[in-house]
JSON list of C-alpha atoms in Angstrom, two decimals:
[
{"chain": "V", "resi": 29, "resn": "MET", "atom": "CA", "xyz": [178.18, 115.90, 68.84]},
{"chain": "V", "resi": 30, "resn": "VAL", "atom": "CA", "xyz": [181.31, 117.34, 70.39]},
{"chain": "V", "resi": 31, "resn": "ASN", "atom": "CA", "xyz": [181.74, 121.00, 69.50]},
{"chain": "V", "resi": 32, "resn": "TYR", "atom": "CA", "xyz": [185.10, 120.96, 67.72]},
{"chain": "V", "resi": 33, "resn": "TRP", "atom": "CA", "xyz": [185.70, 124.67, 68.13]},
{"chain": "V", "resi": 34, "resn": "VAL", "atom": "CA", "xyz": [185.05, 124.59, 71.89]},
{"chain": "V", "resi": 35, "resn": "PHE", "atom": "CA", "xyz": [187.12, 121.46, 72.44]},
{"chain": "V", "resi": 36, "resn": "PRO", "atom": "CA", "xyz": [189.41, 121.01, 69.40]},
{"chain": "V", "resi": 37, "resn": "LYS", "atom": "CA", "xyz": [191.95, 118.34, 68.64]},
{"chain": "V", "resi": 38, "resn": "LEU", "atom": "CA", "xyz": [195.55, 119.27, 69.32]},
{"chain": "V", "resi": 39, "resn": "THR", "atom": "CA", "xyz": [197.82, 119.85, 66.36]},
{"chain": "V", "resi": 40, "resn": "ILE", "atom": "CA", "xyz": [201.03, 117.94, 65.78]},
{"chain": "V", "resi": 41, "resn": "PRO", "atom": "CA", "xyz": [203.90, 120.42, 65.46]},
{"chain": "V", "resi": 42, "resn": "ALA", "atom": "CA", "xyz": [206.47, 120.22, 62.68]},
{"chain": "V", "resi": 43, "resn": "PRO", "atom": "CA", "xyz": [208.58, 118.31, 61.85]},
{"chain": "V", "resi": 44, "resn": "TYR", "atom": "CA", "xyz": [206.39, 115.51, 63.25]},
{"chain": "V", "resi": 45, "resn": "SER", "atom": "CA", "xyz": [203.47, 113.98, 61.37]},
{"chain": "V", "resi": 46, "resn": "ILE", "atom": "CA", "xyz": [200.49, 111.77, 62.11]},
{"chain": "V", "resi": 47, "resn": "THR", "atom": "CA", "xyz": [201.90, 109.30, 59.61]},
{"chain": "V", "resi": 48, "resn": "ASN", "atom": "CA", "xyz": [204.79, 108.56, 61.99]},
{"chain": "V", "resi": 49, "resn": "MET", "atom": "CA", "xyz": [203.55, 108.86, 65.57]},
{"chain": "V", "resi": 50, "resn": "ARG", "atom": "CA", "xyz": [206.47, 106.83, 66.93]},
{"chain": "V", "resi": 51, "resn": "GLU", "atom": "CA", "xyz": [208.83, 109.57, 65.82]},
{"chain": "V", "resi": 52, "resn": "TYR", "atom": "CA", "xyz": [206.61, 112.09, 67.64]},
{"chain": "V", "resi": 53, "resn": "LEU", "atom": "CA", "xyz": [206.72, 109.94, 70.79]},
{"chain": "V", "resi": 54, "resn": "LEU", "atom": "CA", "xyz": [210.51, 109.68, 70.74]},
{"chain": "V", "resi": 55, "resn": "GLY", "atom": "CA", "xyz": [211.07, 113.34, 69.92]},
{"chain": "V", "resi": 56, "resn": "ASP", "atom": "CA", "xyz": [208.42, 114.99, 72.11]},
{"chain": "V", "resi": 57, "resn": "ARG", "atom": "CA", "xyz": [206.94, 112.61, 74.66]},
{"chain": "V", "resi": 58, "resn": "ALA", "atom": "CA", "xyz": [205.01, 115.32, 76.52]},
{"chain": "V", "resi": 59, "resn": "GLY", "atom": "CA", "xyz": [203.42, 116.60, 73.32]},
{"chain": "V", "resi": 60, "resn": "PHE", "atom": "CA", "xyz": [202.60, 113.05, 72.22]},
{"chain": "V", "resi": 61, "resn": "GLU", "atom": "CA", "xyz": [200.90, 112.23, 75.52]},
{"chain": "V", "resi": 62, "resn": "ALA", "atom": "CA", "xyz": [198.91, 115.48, 75.47]},
{"chain": "V", "resi": 63, "resn": "TYR", "atom": "CA", "xyz": [197.76, 114.72, 71.91]},
{"chain": "V", "resi": 64, "resn": "ALA", "atom": "CA", "xyz": [196.71, 111.17, 72.85]},
{"chain": "V", "resi": 65, "resn": "LEU", "atom": "CA", "xyz": [194.90, 112.27, 76.01]},
{"chain": "V", "resi": 66, "resn": "ARG", "atom": "CA", "xyz": [193.00, 114.98, 74.15]},
{"chain": "V", "resi": 67, "resn": "ASP", "atom": "CA", "xyz": [191.80, 112.45, 71.56]},
{"chain": "V", "resi": 68, "resn": "ALA", "atom": "CA", "xyz": [190.67, 110.12, 74.35]},
{"chain": "V", "resi": 69, "resn": "GLU", "atom": "CA", "xyz": [188.86, 112.94, 76.14]},
{"chain": "V", "resi": 70, "resn": "ILE", "atom": "CA", "xyz": [187.05, 113.94, 72.94]},
{"chain": "V", "resi": 71, "resn": "ALA", "atom": "CA", "xyz": [185.89, 110.32, 72.52]},
{"chain": "V", "resi": 72, "resn": "VAL", "atom": "CA", "xyz": [184.64, 110.19, 76.13]},
{"chain": "V", "resi": 73, "resn": "ARG", "atom": "CA", "xyz": [182.80, 113.50, 75.78]},
{"chain": "V", "resi": 74, "resn": "TYR", "atom": "CA", "xyz": [181.20, 112.29, 72.57]},
{"chain": "V", "resi": 75, "resn": "ALA", "atom": "CA", "xyz": [180.09, 109.03, 74.22]},
{"chain": "V", "resi": 76, "resn": "LEU", "atom": "CA", "xyz": [178.57, 110.96, 77.14]},
{"chain": "V", "resi": 77, "resn": "GLN", "atom": "CA", "xyz": [176.65, 113.24, 74.78]},
{"chain": "V", "resi": 78, "resn": "VAL", "atom": "CA", "xyz": [175.34, 110.23, 72.86]},
{"chain": "V", "resi": 79, "resn": "ARG", "atom": "CA", "xyz": [174.23, 108.66, 76.14]},
{"chain": "V", "resi": 80, "resn": "ASN", "atom": "CA", "xyz": [172.45, 111.85, 77.16]},
{"chain": "V", "resi": 81, "resn": "PHE", "atom": "CA", "xyz": [170.78, 112.08, 73.74]},
{"chain": "V", "resi": 82, "resn": "CYS", "atom": "CA", "xyz": [169.49, 108.51, 74.03]},
{"chain": "V", "resi": 83, "resn": "ALA", "atom": "CA", "xyz": [168.15, 109.17, 77.53]},
{"chain": "V", "resi": 84, "resn": "ARG", "atom": "CA", "xyz": [166.59, 112.60, 77.00]},
{"chain": "V", "resi": 85, "resn": "GLU", "atom": "CA", "xyz": [165.56, 112.67, 73.34]},
{"chain": "V", "resi": 86, "resn": "LEU", "atom": "CA", "xyz": [164.94, 109.00, 72.52]},
{"chain": "V", "resi": 87, "resn": "MET", "atom": "CA", "xyz": [164.00, 107.98, 76.07]},
{"chain": "V", "resi": 88, "resn": "ILE", "atom": "CA", "xyz": [165.81, 104.65, 75.82]},
{"chain": "V", "resi": 89, "resn": "ASP", "atom": "CA", "xyz": [167.82, 103.24, 78.69]},
{"chain": "V", "resi": 90, "resn": "ARG", "atom": "CA", "xyz": [170.78, 101.81, 76.85]},
{"chain": "V", "resi": 91, "resn": "VAL", "atom": "CA", "xyz": [173.16, 103.20, 74.23]},
{"chain": "V", "resi": 92, "resn": "PRO", "atom": "CA", "xyz": [172.95, 101.21, 70.97]},
{"chain": "V", "resi": 93, "resn": "ALA", "atom": "CA", "xyz": [176.15, 100.68, 69.00]},
{"chain": "V", "resi": 94, "resn": "THR", "atom": "CA", "xyz": [174.92, 102.31, 65.77]},
{"chain": "V", "resi": 95, "resn": "ILE", "atom": "CA", "xyz": [172.49, 105.03, 64.65]},
{"chain": "V", "resi": 96, "resn": "GLY", "atom": "CA", "xyz": [170.35, 102.37, 62.98]},
{"chain": "V", "resi": 97, "resn": "ALA", "atom": "CA", "xyz": [170.14, 100.42, 66.23]},
{"chain": "V", "resi": 98, "resn": "MET", "atom": "CA", "xyz": [169.05, 103.63, 67.99]},
{"chain": "V", "resi": 99, "resn": "ALA", "atom": "CA", "xyz": [166.16, 103.93, 65.53]},
{"chain": "V", "resi": 100, "resn": "VAL", "atom": "CA", "xyz": [165.14, 100.31, 66.09]},
{"chain": "V", "resi": 101, "resn": "SER", "atom": "CA", "xyz": [165.24, 100.76, 69.88]},
{"chain": "V", "resi": 102, "resn": "ARG", "atom": "CA", "xyz": [163.10, 103.89, 69.65]},
{"chain": "V", "resi": 103, "resn": "PHE", "atom": "CA", "xyz": [160.68, 102.11, 67.29]},
{"chain": "V", "resi": 104, "resn": "THR", "atom": "CA", "xyz": [160.20, 99.10, 69.56]},
{"chain": "V", "resi": 105, "resn": "LYS", "atom": "CA", "xyz": [159.74, 101.39, 72.56]},
{"chain": "V", "resi": 106, "resn": "THR", "atom": "CA", "xyz": [157.09, 103.35, 70.63]},
{"chain": "V", "resi": 107, "resn": "LEU", "atom": "CA", "xyz": [155.21, 100.11, 69.96]},
{"chain": "V", "resi": 108, "resn": "LYS", "atom": "CA", "xyz": [155.20, 99.27, 73.66]},
{"chain": "V", "resi": 109, "resn": "GLU", "atom": "CA", "xyz": [154.09, 102.77, 74.63]},
{"chain": "V", "resi": 110, "resn": "ASN", "atom": "CA", "xyz": [151.11, 102.48, 72.28]},
{"chain": "V", "resi": 111, "resn": "ASN", "atom": "CA", "xyz": [150.26, 98.89, 73.25]},
{"chain": "V", "resi": 112, "resn": "MET", "atom": "CA", "xyz": [151.01, 97.73, 69.72]},
{"chain": "V", "resi": 113, "resn": "SER", "atom": "CA", "xyz": [152.25, 94.28, 68.86]},
{"chain": "V", "resi": 114, "resn": "PRO", "atom": "CA", "xyz": [155.39, 94.18, 66.69]},
{"chain": "V", "resi": 115, "resn": "GLU", "atom": "CA", "xyz": [154.02, 91.00, 65.09]},
{"chain": "V", "resi": 116, "resn": "VAL", "atom": "CA", "xyz": [150.77, 92.70, 64.03]},
{"chain": "V", "resi": 117, "resn": "CYS", "atom": "CA", "xyz": [152.59, 95.84, 62.89]},
{"chain": "V", "resi": 118, "resn": "LEU", "atom": "CA", "xyz": [155.22, 94.03, 60.83]},
{"chain": "V", "resi": 119, "resn": "GLY", "atom": "CA", "xyz": [153.20, 91.05, 59.65]},
{"chain": "V", "resi": 120, "resn": "THR", "atom": "CA", "xyz": [155.25, 88.45, 61.48]},
{"chain": "V", "resi": 121, "resn": "HIS", "atom": "CA", "xyz": [154.71, 85.66, 63.96]},
{"chain": "V", "resi": 122, "resn": "ILE", "atom": "CA", "xyz": [156.97, 83.71, 66.26]},
{"chain": "V", "resi": 123, "resn": "LYS", "atom": "CA", "xyz": [157.98, 80.38, 64.76]},
{"chain": "V", "resi": 124, "resn": "THR", "atom": "CA", "xyz": [158.99, 77.70, 67.23]},
{"chain": "V", "resi": 125, "resn": "ARG", "atom": "CA", "xyz": [161.33, 74.89, 66.27]},
{"chain": "V", "resi": 126, "resn": "GLU", "atom": "CA", "xyz": [162.89, 72.06, 68.20]},
{"chain": "V", "resi": 127, "resn": "LEU", "atom": "CA", "xyz": [166.41, 70.96, 67.36]},
{"chain": "V", "resi": 128, "resn": "TRP", "atom": "CA", "xyz": [168.16, 67.83, 68.55]},
{"chain": "V", "resi": 129, "resn": "LEU", "atom": "CA", "xyz": [171.56, 68.58, 70.07]},
{"chain": "V", "resi": 130, "resn": "THR", "atom": "CA", "xyz": [173.68, 65.49, 69.61]},
{"chain": "V", "resi": 131, "resn": "GLU", "atom": "CA", "xyz": [176.42, 66.58, 71.98]},
{"chain": "V", "resi": 132, "resn": "LYS", "atom": "CA", "xyz": [173.90, 67.13, 74.81]},
{"chain": "V", "resi": 133, "resn": "GLN", "atom": "CA", "xyz": [171.49, 64.37, 73.78]},
{"chain": "V", "resi": 134, "resn": "ALA", "atom": "CA", "xyz": [168.57, 66.72, 74.28]},
{"chain": "V", "resi": 135, "resn": "PHE", "atom": "CA", "xyz": [166.11, 68.90, 72.39]},
{"chain": "V", "resi": 136, "resn": "ARG", "atom": "CA", "xyz": [166.52, 72.67, 72.23]},
{"chain": "V", "resi": 137, "resn": "THR", "atom": "CA", "xyz": [163.61, 74.99, 71.53]},
{"chain": "V", "resi": 138, "resn": "ILE", "atom": "CA", "xyz": [164.36, 77.92, 69.21]},
{"chain": "V", "resi": 139, "resn": "LYS", "atom": "CA", "xyz": [161.96, 80.80, 68.62]},
{"chain": "V", "resi": 140, "resn": "ASN", "atom": "CA", "xyz": [162.48, 83.14, 65.65]},
{"chain": "V", "resi": 141, "resn": "PRO", "atom": "CA", "xyz": [160.25, 85.74, 63.96]},
{"chain": "V", "resi": 142, "resn": "ALA", "atom": "CA", "xyz": [158.91, 84.75, 60.54]},
{"chain": "V", "resi": 143, "resn": "SER", "atom": "CA", "xyz": [156.64, 86.46, 58.02]},
{"chain": "V", "resi": 144, "resn": "VAL", "atom": "CA", "xyz": [152.97, 85.56, 57.91]},
{"chain": "V", "resi": 145, "resn": "PRO", "atom": "CA", "xyz": [151.95, 83.88, 54.62]},
{"chain": "V", "resi": 146, "resn": "SER", "atom": "CA", "xyz": [150.18, 86.97, 53.22]},
{"chain": "V", "resi": 147, "resn": "ARG", "atom": "CA", "xyz": [153.29, 89.10, 53.71]},
{"chain": "V", "resi": 148, "resn": "GLU", "atom": "CA", "xyz": [155.48, 86.47, 52.06]},
{"chain": "V", "resi": 149, "resn": "LEU", "atom": "CA", "xyz": [153.17, 86.46, 49.04]},
{"chain": "V", "resi": 150, "resn": "PHE", "atom": "CA", "xyz": [153.02, 90.22, 48.50]},
{"chain": "V", "resi": 151, "resn": "GLU", "atom": "CA", "xyz": [156.08, 91.90, 50.02]},
{"chain": "V", "resi": 152, "resn": "THR", "atom": "CA", "xyz": [158.31, 91.71, 46.92]},
{"chain": "V", "resi": 153, "resn": "PHE", "atom": "CA", "xyz": [156.03, 94.03, 44.93]},
{"chain": "V", "resi": 154, "resn": "PRO", "atom": "CA", "xyz": [155.99, 96.95, 47.42]},
{"chain": "V", "resi": 155, "resn": "ILE", "atom": "CA", "xyz": [159.73, 96.56, 47.89]},
{"chain": "V", "resi": 156, "resn": "ASN", "atom": "CA", "xyz": [160.18, 97.07, 44.16]},
{"chain": "V", "resi": 157, "resn": "CYS", "atom": "CA", "xyz": [157.94, 100.16, 44.33]},
{"chain": "V", "resi": 158, "resn": "TYR", "atom": "CA", "xyz": [160.39, 101.92, 46.63]},
{"chain": "V", "resi": 159, "resn": "HIS", "atom": "CA", "xyz": [163.37, 103.50, 44.87]},
{"chain": "V", "resi": 160, "resn": "GLY", "atom": "CA", "xyz": [164.89, 105.20, 47.90]},
{"chain": "V", "resi": 161, "resn": "GLY", "atom": "CA", "xyz": [166.04, 108.76, 48.39]},
{"chain": "V", "resi": 162, "resn": "ARG", "atom": "CA", "xyz": [166.76, 109.54, 44.76]},
{"chain": "V", "resi": 163, "resn": "ASN", "atom": "CA", "xyz": [166.04, 113.02, 43.43]},
{"chain": "V", "resi": 164, "resn": "GLU", "atom": "CA", "xyz": [166.93, 114.09, 39.91]},
{"chain": "V", "resi": 165, "resn": "CYS", "atom": "CA", "xyz": [166.25, 116.92, 37.51]},
{"chain": "V", "resi": 166, "resn": "PHE", "atom": "CA", "xyz": [167.33, 117.30, 33.90]},
{"chain": "V", "resi": 167, "resn": "MET", "atom": "CA", "xyz": [168.00, 120.20, 31.55]},
{"chain": "V", "resi": 168, "resn": "MET", "atom": "CA", "xyz": [168.64, 120.02, 27.83]},
{"chain": "V", "resi": 169, "resn": "GLY", "atom": "CA", "xyz": [171.42, 122.05, 26.25]},
{"chain": "V", "resi": 170, "resn": "VAL", "atom": "CA", "xyz": [174.07, 124.28, 27.76]},
{"chain": "V", "resi": 171, "resn": "THR", "atom": "CA", "xyz": [173.24, 125.40, 31.28]},
{"chain": "V", "resi": 172, "resn": "PRO", "atom": "CA", "xyz": [173.42, 129.15, 31.91]},
{"chain": "V", "resi": 173, "resn": "SER", "atom": "CA", "xyz": [175.98, 130.62, 34.27]},
{"chain": "V", "resi": 174, "resn": "ASP", "atom": "CA", "xyz": [174.06, 131.25, 37.47]},
{"chain": "V", "resi": 175, "resn": "HIS", "atom": "CA", "xyz": [173.71, 130.34, 41.14]},
{"chain": "V", "resi": 176, "resn": "TRP", "atom": "CA", "xyz": [172.03, 126.96, 41.54]},
{"chain": "V", "resi": 177, "resn": "TYR", "atom": "CA", "xyz": [170.35, 125.91, 44.77]},
{"chain": "V", "resi": 178, "resn": "ASP", "atom": "CA", "xyz": [169.36, 122.43, 45.91]},
{"chain": "V", "resi": 179, "resn": "TYR", "atom": "CA", "xyz": [166.62, 122.82, 48.51]},
{"chain": "V", "resi": 180, "resn": "ASP", "atom": "CA", "xyz": [165.93, 120.04, 50.97]},
{"chain": "V", "resi": 181, "resn": "LEU", "atom": "CA", "xyz": [162.80, 119.80, 53.08]},
{"chain": "V", "resi": 182, "resn": "ALA", "atom": "CA", "xyz": [163.79, 119.04, 56.67]},
{"chain": "V", "resi": 183, "resn": "GLY", "atom": "CA", "xyz": [162.06, 115.98, 58.03]},
{"chain": "V", "resi": 184, "resn": "ALA", "atom": "CA", "xyz": [160.58, 115.01, 54.66]},
{"chain": "V", "resi": 185, "resn": "TYR", "atom": "CA", "xyz": [161.10, 111.27, 55.10]},
{"chain": "V", "resi": 186, "resn": "THR", "atom": "CA", "xyz": [159.82, 111.28, 58.67]},
{"chain": "V", "resi": 187, "resn": "THR", "atom": "CA", "xyz": [156.73, 113.27, 57.69]},
{"chain": "V", "resi": 188, "resn": "GLY", "atom": "CA", "xyz": [156.05, 111.04, 54.70]},
{"chain": "V", "resi": 189, "resn": "LEU", "atom": "CA", "xyz": [156.38, 107.83, 56.70]},
{"chain": "V", "resi": 190, "resn": "LEU", "atom": "CA", "xyz": [153.86, 109.12, 59.24]},
{"chain": "V", "resi": 191, "resn": "ASP", "atom": "CA", "xyz": [151.18, 108.91, 56.51]},
{"chain": "V", "resi": 192, "resn": "ILE", "atom": "CA", "xyz": [151.71, 105.19, 55.96]},
{"chain": "V", "resi": 193, "resn": "LEU", "atom": "CA", "xyz": [149.07, 103.08, 57.66]},
{"chain": "V", "resi": 194, "resn": "THR", "atom": "CA", "xyz": [149.76, 99.79, 59.42]},
{"chain": "V", "resi": 195, "resn": "PRO", "atom": "CA", "xyz": [149.17, 97.13, 56.74]},
{"chain": "V", "resi": 196, "resn": "ASP", "atom": "CA", "xyz": [146.22, 94.83, 57.37]},
{"chain": "V", "resi": 197, "resn": "TYR", "atom": "CA", "xyz": [148.10, 91.68, 56.41]},
{"chain": "V", "resi": 198, "resn": "GLY", "atom": "CA", "xyz": [145.11, 89.43, 57.03]},
{"chain": "V", "resi": 199, "resn": "ASN", "atom": "CA", "xyz": [142.89, 91.26, 54.53]},
{"chain": "V", "resi": 200, "resn": "ILE", "atom": "CA", "xyz": [145.17, 91.83, 51.54]},
{"chain": "V", "resi": 201, "resn": "ARG", "atom": "CA", "xyz": [143.17, 91.74, 48.30]},
{"chain": "V", "resi": 202, "resn": "LEU", "atom": "CA", "xyz": [143.89, 91.91, 44.60]},
{"chain": "V", "resi": 203, "resn": "SER", "atom": "CA", "xyz": [141.77, 94.19, 42.44]},
{"chain": "V", "resi": 204, "resn": "LYS", "atom": "CA", "xyz": [141.75, 95.61, 38.92]},
{"chain": "V", "resi": 205, "resn": "LYS", "atom": "CA", "xyz": [139.44, 98.49, 39.91]},
{"chain": "V", "resi": 206, "resn": "SER", "atom": "CA", "xyz": [141.48, 101.66, 40.33]},
{"chain": "V", "resi": 207, "resn": "GLY", "atom": "CA", "xyz": [138.71, 103.32, 42.35]},
{"chain": "V", "resi": 208, "resn": "ARG", "atom": "CA", "xyz": [139.43, 101.05, 45.28]},
{"chain": "V", "resi": 209, "resn": "LEU", "atom": "CA", "xyz": [142.78, 102.79, 45.73]},
{"chain": "V", "resi": 210, "resn": "LEU", "atom": "CA", "xyz": [141.05, 106.09, 46.51]},
{"chain": "V", "resi": 211, "resn": "TRP", "atom": "CA", "xyz": [139.76, 104.81, 49.80]},
{"chain": "V", "resi": 212, "resn": "ALA", "atom": "CA", "xyz": [141.59, 105.34, 53.07]},
{"chain": "V", "resi": 213, "resn": "CYS", "atom": "CA", "xyz": [143.74, 102.34, 52.38]},
{"chain": "V", "resi": 214, "resn": "ASN", "atom": "CA", "xyz": [147.33, 101.29, 51.99]},
{"chain": "V", "resi": 215, "resn": "GLY", "atom": "CA", "xyz": [147.41, 100.38, 48.33]},
{"chain": "V", "resi": 216, "resn": "ILE", "atom": "CA", "xyz": [150.01, 99.59, 45.71]},
{"chain": "V", "resi": 217, "resn": "CYS", "atom": "CA", "xyz": [149.35, 99.32, 41.99]},
{"chain": "V", "resi": 218, "resn": "ALA", "atom": "CA", "xyz": [151.10, 98.66, 38.70]},
{"chain": "V", "resi": 219, "resn": "CYS", "atom": "CA", "xyz": [149.86, 100.98, 35.96]},
{"chain": "V", "resi": 220, "resn": "HIS", "atom": "CA", "xyz": [150.56, 101.76, 32.33]},
{"chain": "V", "resi": 221, "resn": "ILE", "atom": "CA", "xyz": [150.92, 105.44, 31.37]},
{"chain": "V", "resi": 222, "resn": "SER", "atom": "CA", "xyz": [150.57, 106.62, 27.80]},
{"chain": "V", "resi": 223, "resn": "VAL", "atom": "CA", "xyz": [150.75, 110.13, 26.36]},
{"chain": "V", "resi": 224, "resn": "PRO", "atom": "CA", "xyz": [149.12, 110.66, 22.92]},
{"chain": "V", "resi": 225, "resn": "GLY", "atom": "CA", "xyz": [151.74, 111.41, 20.29]},
{"chain": "V", "resi": 226, "resn": "ILE", "atom": "CA", "xyz": [154.67, 110.57, 22.56]},
{"chain": "V", "resi": 227, "resn": "SER", "atom": "CA", "xyz": [156.32, 107.17, 22.34]},
{"chain": "V", "resi": 228, "resn": "SER", "atom": "CA", "xyz": [158.25, 107.45, 25.60]},
{"chain": "V", "resi": 229, "resn": "LEU", "atom": "CA", "xyz": [158.00, 109.41, 28.82]},
{"chain": "V", "resi": 230, "resn": "SER", "atom": "CA", "xyz": [160.48, 112.06, 29.88]},
{"chain": "V", "resi": 231, "resn": "GLN", "atom": "CA", "xyz": [160.39, 110.76, 33.44]},
{"chain": "V", "resi": 232, "resn": "PRO", "atom": "CA", "xyz": [163.31, 108.39, 34.06]},
{"chain": "V", "resi": 233, "resn": "ALA", "atom": "CA", "xyz": [162.87, 105.35, 36.27]},
{"chain": "V", "resi": 234, "resn": "GLY", "atom": "CA", "xyz": [165.71, 103.74, 38.17]},
{"chain": "V", "resi": 235, "resn": "SER", "atom": "CA", "xyz": [166.99, 100.22, 37.90]},
{"chain": "V", "resi": 236, "resn": "ASP", "atom": "CA", "xyz": [169.72, 98.49, 39.89]},
{"chain": "V", "resi": 237, "resn": "ARG", "atom": "CA", "xyz": [172.43, 99.54, 37.45]},
{"chain": "V", "resi": 238, "resn": "SER", "atom": "CA", "xyz": [171.27, 102.45, 35.36]},
{"chain": "V", "resi": 239, "resn": "ILE", "atom": "CA", "xyz": [168.53, 104.95, 34.52]},
{"chain": "V", "resi": 240, "resn": "TRP", "atom": "CA", "xyz": [166.04, 104.08, 31.83]},
{"chain": "V", "resi": 241, "resn": "VAL", "atom": "CA", "xyz": [162.74, 105.36, 30.51]},
{"chain": "V", "resi": 242, "resn": "ILE", "atom": "CA", "xyz": [159.73, 103.07, 30.66]},
{"chain": "V", "resi": 243, "resn": "LEU", "atom": "CA", "xyz": [156.01, 103.38, 30.11]},
{"chain": "V", "resi": 244, "resn": "SER", "atom": "CA", "xyz": [154.92, 100.90, 32.77]},
{"chain": "V", "resi": 245, "resn": "ILE", "atom": "CA", "xyz": [155.72, 102.09, 36.29]},
{"chain": "V", "resi": 246, "resn": "LYS", "atom": "CA", "xyz": [154.88, 100.97, 39.78]},
{"chain": "V", "resi": 247, "resn": "TRP", "atom": "CA", "xyz": [152.91, 103.64, 41.58]},
{"chain": "V", "resi": 248, "resn": "ARG", "atom": "CA", "xyz": [152.77, 103.85, 45.36]},
{"chain": "V", "resi": 249, "resn": "ILE", "atom": "CA", "xyz": [149.44, 105.06, 46.75]},
{"chain": "V", "resi": 250, "resn": "MET", "atom": "CA", "xyz": [149.88, 106.52, 50.22]},
{"chain": "V", "resi": 251, "resn": "GLY", "atom": "CA", "xyz": [147.44, 105.80, 53.01]},
{"chain": "V", "resi": 252, "resn": "ASN", "atom": "CA", "xyz": [145.69, 109.16, 52.60]},
{"chain": "V", "resi": 253, "resn": "GLY", "atom": "CA", "xyz": [144.66, 108.29, 49.04]},
{"chain": "V", "resi": 254, "resn": "THR", "atom": "CA", "xyz": [146.98, 110.77, 47.29]}
]
């Protein structure tokens, strides 16, 4: 990131405003040009820092257009560095199709990734188990006047994802024995929780539109058996 305080944007002097830059151009051409050049230089410096970050920190040769694309590039490079197949890791295979192109009077071969059958059968359930980065706490009654702190563990998602094993898509099994989930496995289960004397749980569960309380929840078992 460009350090704003070291290399700040220029300010537009009164009576001019960013809402009418043409008036600024006509009234103070030198100031207008300096403002525009500074903005351009900030953009170039930012692009250079992003390029350096990709090269030094992510060790990728090109500069992806988005942060998400950077993550994908780093992920695919990690697979290659560890001699891992993206198809085995993601449960996909390359599907080949031949299409007839009328205008060229010839066949065209198209290759696209597609899910293996076992992934297609079971992927909806684990997707529904994941609620995303949602953290909530509740307090009944009037809250006291005090300083409240929201602590965040740096790298929590990255650390958590490191514990997830590569799914063995070819050996997915169904079981009603809970003890099987205590092995060193990547397991997902649907369970029913009941508390004697309590008709509903205090733990809210999220839906697409609201928060509700349910007794049956989907429980994600991490690869380490916790």
